[in-house]
Amino acid sequence: MKFEFTELAYNYDALEPHIDARTMEIHHGKHHAGYTNKLNSAIEGTSFEGLSIEEILKNAKDIPAIRNNAGGYYNHNLFWEIMTPSGNKNVSTKLKKAIDNTFGSFEVFKAEFIAAAATQFGSGWAWLYVHNGELYVGATPNQDNPIMGIELEGEPILGIDIWEHAYYLKYQNLRPDYINAFFEVIDWNKVSEKYEKLV
Ligand SMILES: [Fe+2]
């Protein structure tokens, strides 16, 4: 069975002006399609065929073609899922309480998340993730993620793509502007749902 190319729940121009249509078109139509196809080719005929994406992420650390493309596939699916046109600011009571208890306030969490994304050297992702029921912020290089248990360990509930392909057309070298714009399109309803499934 092959992993399916995920259609977006919104149009390419739906996240404007925060994330531009041309970037979304290339990012989803070319990059995400590439990760999907390369993942399917890389696992074909191997013992990974038929495993869930999470099982592949946990067990393919030493096989770059699978690690990178499985990461690319999973990370982008999460990224598309946790964004929505105009954003949705409805952080659930439970997640809000956990953010306040862990970071002190939503604003402190936001500052930590932005710092993690802004200071990740080169390509990668920044995450809000859950490990043993607790919230953490961190970043990973390339297409790695916390599920792999390499640099970080846990289940991501929010992630931002900080590869240049995610922002360079509109923001050029201004990665912090892109990260701030991302906060305008986060679907906190979806992030809360993911959190509540894990705790
Ligand atoms: Fe990307």
GROMACS .gro file of C-alpha atoms and ligand atoms in nm:
model
  200
    1MET     CA    1   0.000   0.000   0.000
    2LYS     CA    2   0.131   0.341  -0.090
    3PHE     CA    3   0.115   0.661   0.111
    4GLU     CA    4  -0.134   0.897  -0.045
    5PHE     CA    5  -0.061   1.248  -0.160
    6THR     CA    6  -0.259   1.468   0.078
    7GLU     CA    7  -0.496   1.724  -0.069
    8LEU     CA    8  -0.523   2.054   0.116
    9ALA     CA    9  -0.845   2.143   0.297
   10TYR     CA   10  -0.813   2.499   0.155
   11ASN     CA   11  -0.701   2.668  -0.166
   12TYR     CA   12  -0.344   2.775  -0.235
   13ASP     CA   13  -0.438   3.142  -0.191
   14ALA     CA   14  -0.638   3.083   0.130
   15LEU     CA   15  -0.355   3.171   0.368
   16GLU     CA   16  -0.281   3.506   0.200
   17PRO     CA   17  -0.140   3.752   0.288
   18HIS     CA   18   0.052   3.557   0.553
   19ILE     CA   19   0.160   3.272   0.328
   20ASP     CA   20   0.140   3.349  -0.042
   21ALA     CA   21  -0.034   3.135  -0.305
   22ARG     CA   22   0.276   3.078  -0.521
   23THR     CA   23   0.474   2.947  -0.223
   24MET     CA   24   0.186   2.716  -0.127
   25GLU     CA   25   0.152   2.593  -0.486
   26ILE     CA   26   0.520   2.498  -0.513
   27HIS     CA   27   0.547   2.379  -0.153
   28HIS     CA   28   0.248   2.146  -0.173
   29GLY     CA   29   0.238   2.065  -0.543
   30LYS     CA   30   0.611   2.007  -0.590
   31HIS     CA   31   0.794   1.958  -0.259
   32HIS     CA   32   0.524   1.763  -0.076
   33ALA     CA   33   0.449   1.558  -0.387
   34GLY     CA   34   0.822   1.483  -0.414
   35TYR     CA   35   0.848   1.359  -0.055
   36THR     CA   36   0.540   1.141  -0.105
   37ASN     CA   37   0.669   0.982  -0.426
   38LYS     CA   38   1.022   0.932  -0.296
   39LEU     CA   39   0.893   0.778   0.029
   40ASN     CA   40   0.682   0.531  -0.168
   41SER     CA   41   0.979   0.440  -0.390
   42ALA     CA   42   1.219   0.411  -0.096
   43ILE     CA   43   1.002   0.165   0.100
   44GLU     CA   44   0.889  -0.041  -0.198
   45GLY     CA   45   0.995  -0.402  -0.153
   46THR     CA   46   1.144  -0.338   0.194
   47SER     CA   47   1.026  -0.447   0.537
   48PHE     CA   48   0.895  -0.092   0.587
   49GLU     CA   49   0.622  -0.140   0.328
   50GLY     CA   50   0.287  -0.169   0.506
   51LEU     CA   51   0.405  -0.003   0.829
   52SER     CA   52   0.239   0.313   0.960
   53ILE     CA   53   0.424   0.639   0.903
   54GLU     CA   54   0.497   0.662   1.277
   55GLU     CA   55   0.654   0.313   1.280
   56ILE     CA   56   0.867   0.408   0.981
   57LEU     CA   57   0.981   0.733   1.148
   58LYS     CA   58   1.087   0.543   1.459
   59ASN     CA   59   1.272   0.267   1.279
   60ALA     CA   60   1.440   0.416   0.972
   61LYS     CA   61   1.693   0.643   1.141
   62ASP     CA   62   1.987   0.474   0.970
   63ILE     CA   63   1.840   0.478   0.619
   64PRO     CA   64   1.862   0.837   0.488
   65ALA     CA   65   1.632   0.791   0.186
   66ILE     CA   66   1.352   0.664   0.410
   67ARG     CA   67   1.424   0.888   0.710
   68ASN     CA   68   1.428   1.208   0.503
   69ASN     CA   69   1.125   1.133   0.288
   70ALA     CA   70   0.913   0.982   0.566
   71GLY     CA   71   0.995   1.291   0.772
   72GLY     CA   72   0.909   1.517   0.479
   73TYR     CA   73   0.579   1.335   0.426
   74TYR     CA   74   0.473   1.337   0.792
   75ASN     CA   75   0.596   1.689   0.874
   76HIS     CA   76   0.421   1.853   0.579
   77ASN     CA   77   0.096   1.668   0.648
   78LEU     CA   78   0.102   1.807   1.002
   79PHE     CA   79   0.192   2.154   0.874
   80TRP     CA   80  -0.101   2.169   0.627
   81GLU     CA   81  -0.335   2.034   0.892
   82ILE     CA   82  -0.259   2.286   1.165
   83MET     CA   83  -0.306   2.592   0.942
   84THR     CA   84  -0.640   2.742   0.841
   85PRO     CA   85  -0.744   3.060   0.657
   86SER     CA   86  -0.739   3.357   0.899
   87GLY     CA   87  -0.629   3.123   1.180
   88ASN     CA   88  -0.833   2.995   1.468
   89LYS     CA   89  -0.742   3.127   1.809
   90ASN     CA   90  -0.951   2.880   2.012
   91VAL     CA   91  -0.690   2.720   2.235
   92SER     CA   92  -0.882   2.469   2.447
   93THR     CA   93  -0.901   2.525   2.822
   94LYS     CA   94  -0.690   2.215   2.882
   95LEU     CA   95  -0.413   2.317   2.640
   96LYS     CA   96  -0.418   2.676   2.763
   97LYS     CA   97  -0.372   2.553   3.119
   98ALA     CA   98  -0.083   2.327   3.013
   99ILE     CA   99   0.085   2.615   2.822
  100ASP     CA  100   0.046   2.846   3.122
  101ASN     CA  101   0.181   2.583   3.363
  102THR     CA  102   0.477   2.494   3.141
  103PHE     CA  103   0.586   2.829   3.003
  104GLY     CA  104   0.422   3.081   3.237
  105SER     CA  105   0.194   3.232   2.971
  106PHE     CA  106   0.095   3.200   2.607
  107GLU     CA  107   0.319   3.497   2.524
  108VAL     CA  108   0.623   3.330   2.680
  109PHE     CA  109   0.547   3.008   2.491
  110LYS     CA  110   0.516   3.208   2.168
  111ALA     CA  111   0.850   3.382   2.228
  112GLU     CA  112   1.021   3.047   2.297
  113PHE     CA  113   0.870   2.889   1.987
  114ILE     CA  114   0.972   3.185   1.770
  115ALA     CA  115   1.325   3.174   1.913
  116ALA     CA  116   1.354   2.799   1.844
  117ALA     CA  117   1.239   2.851   1.484
  118ALA     CA  118   1.451   3.161   1.425
  119THR     CA  119   1.774   3.012   1.561
  120GLN     CA  120   1.761   2.666   1.400
  121PHE     CA  121   2.068   2.679   1.175
  122GLY     CA  122   1.984   2.597   0.813
  123SER     CA  123   1.681   2.388   0.717
  124GLY     CA  124   1.455   2.223   0.970
  125TRP     CA  125   1.142   2.247   1.178
  126ALA     CA  126   1.042   2.395   1.513
  127TRP     CA  127   0.791   2.209   1.727
  128LEU     CA  128   0.553   2.221   2.018
  129TYR     CA  129   0.545   1.859   2.127
  130VAL     CA  130   0.436   1.631   2.409
  131HIS     CA  131   0.671   1.394   2.591
  132ASN     CA  132   0.544   1.191   2.889
  133GLY     CA  133   0.240   1.418   2.909
  134GLU     CA  134   0.446   1.739   2.927
  135LEU     CA  135   0.476   2.017   2.669
  136TYR     CA  136   0.810   2.114   2.515
  137VAL     CA  137   0.939   2.351   2.246
  138GLY     CA  138   1.236   2.254   2.030
  139ALA     CA  139   1.375   2.235   1.678
  140THR     CA  140   1.517   1.960   1.457
  141PRO     CA  141   1.732   1.978   1.141
  142ASN     CA  142   1.634   1.868   0.789
  143GLN     CA  143   1.313   1.659   0.789
  144ASP     CA  144   1.369   1.508   1.132
  145ASN     CA  145   1.095   1.532   1.396
  146PRO     CA  146   1.041   1.437   1.762
  147ILE     CA  147   0.877   1.104   1.675
  148MET     CA  148   1.216   0.981   1.545
  149GLY     CA  149   1.361   1.029   1.894
  150ILE     CA  150   1.693   1.163   1.765
  151GLU     CA  151   1.742   1.527   1.873
  152LEU     CA  152   1.404   1.546   2.053
  153GLU     CA  153   1.158   1.281   2.166
  154GLY     CA  154   0.779   1.303   2.170
  155GLU     CA  155   0.466   1.364   1.967
  156PRO     CA  156   0.441   1.694   1.778
  157ILE     CA  157   0.116   1.890   1.799
  158LEU     CA  158   0.239   2.206   1.619
  159GLY     CA  159   0.522   2.246   1.370
  160ILE     CA  160   0.660   2.517   1.146
  161ASP     CA  161   0.860   2.445   0.834
  162ILE     CA  162   1.169   2.667   0.835
  163TRP     CA  163   1.322   2.543   0.511
  164GLU     CA  164   1.375   2.840   0.279
  165HIS     CA  165   1.127   2.683   0.032
  166ALA     CA  166   0.855   2.760   0.290
  167TYR     CA  167   0.908   3.137   0.289
  168TYR     CA  168   1.180   3.266   0.059
  169LEU     CA  169   0.957   3.387  -0.230
  170LYS     CA  170   0.769   3.626  -0.003
  171TYR     CA  171   1.000   3.687   0.291
  172GLN     CA  172   1.348   3.630   0.143
  173ASN     CA  173   1.597   3.632   0.432
  174LEU     CA  174   1.340   3.760   0.685
  175ARG     CA  175   1.265   3.430   0.857
  176PRO     CA  176   1.133   3.600   1.175
  177ASP     CA  177   0.866   3.783   0.971
  178TYR     CA  178   0.751   3.451   0.826
  179ILE     CA  179   0.738   3.291   1.172
  180ASN     CA  180   0.526   3.578   1.305
  181ALA     CA  181   0.297   3.551   1.001
  182PHE     CA  182   0.259   3.177   1.064
  183PHE     CA  183   0.101   3.258   1.403
  184GLU     CA  184  -0.182   3.435   1.213
  185VAL     CA  185  -0.286   3.114   1.037
  186ILE     CA  186  -0.244   2.850   1.311
  187ASP     CA  187  -0.557   2.644   1.373
  188TRP     CA  188  -0.547   2.625   1.753
  189ASN     CA  189  -0.864   2.419   1.751
  190LYS     CA  190  -0.676   2.145   1.564
  191VAL     CA  191  -0.363   2.181   1.780
  192SER     CA  192  -0.581   2.150   2.094
  193GLU     CA  193  -0.748   1.839   1.951
  194LYS     CA  194  -0.406   1.680   1.894
  195TYR     CA  195  -0.296   1.771   2.246
  196GLU     CA  196  -0.606   1.623   2.406
  197LYS     CA  197  -0.558   1.292   2.227
  198LEU     CA  198  -0.213   1.258   2.389
  199VAL     CA  199  -0.280   1.343   2.751
  200FE      FE  200   0.859   2.220   0.330
   0.00000   0.00000   0.00000
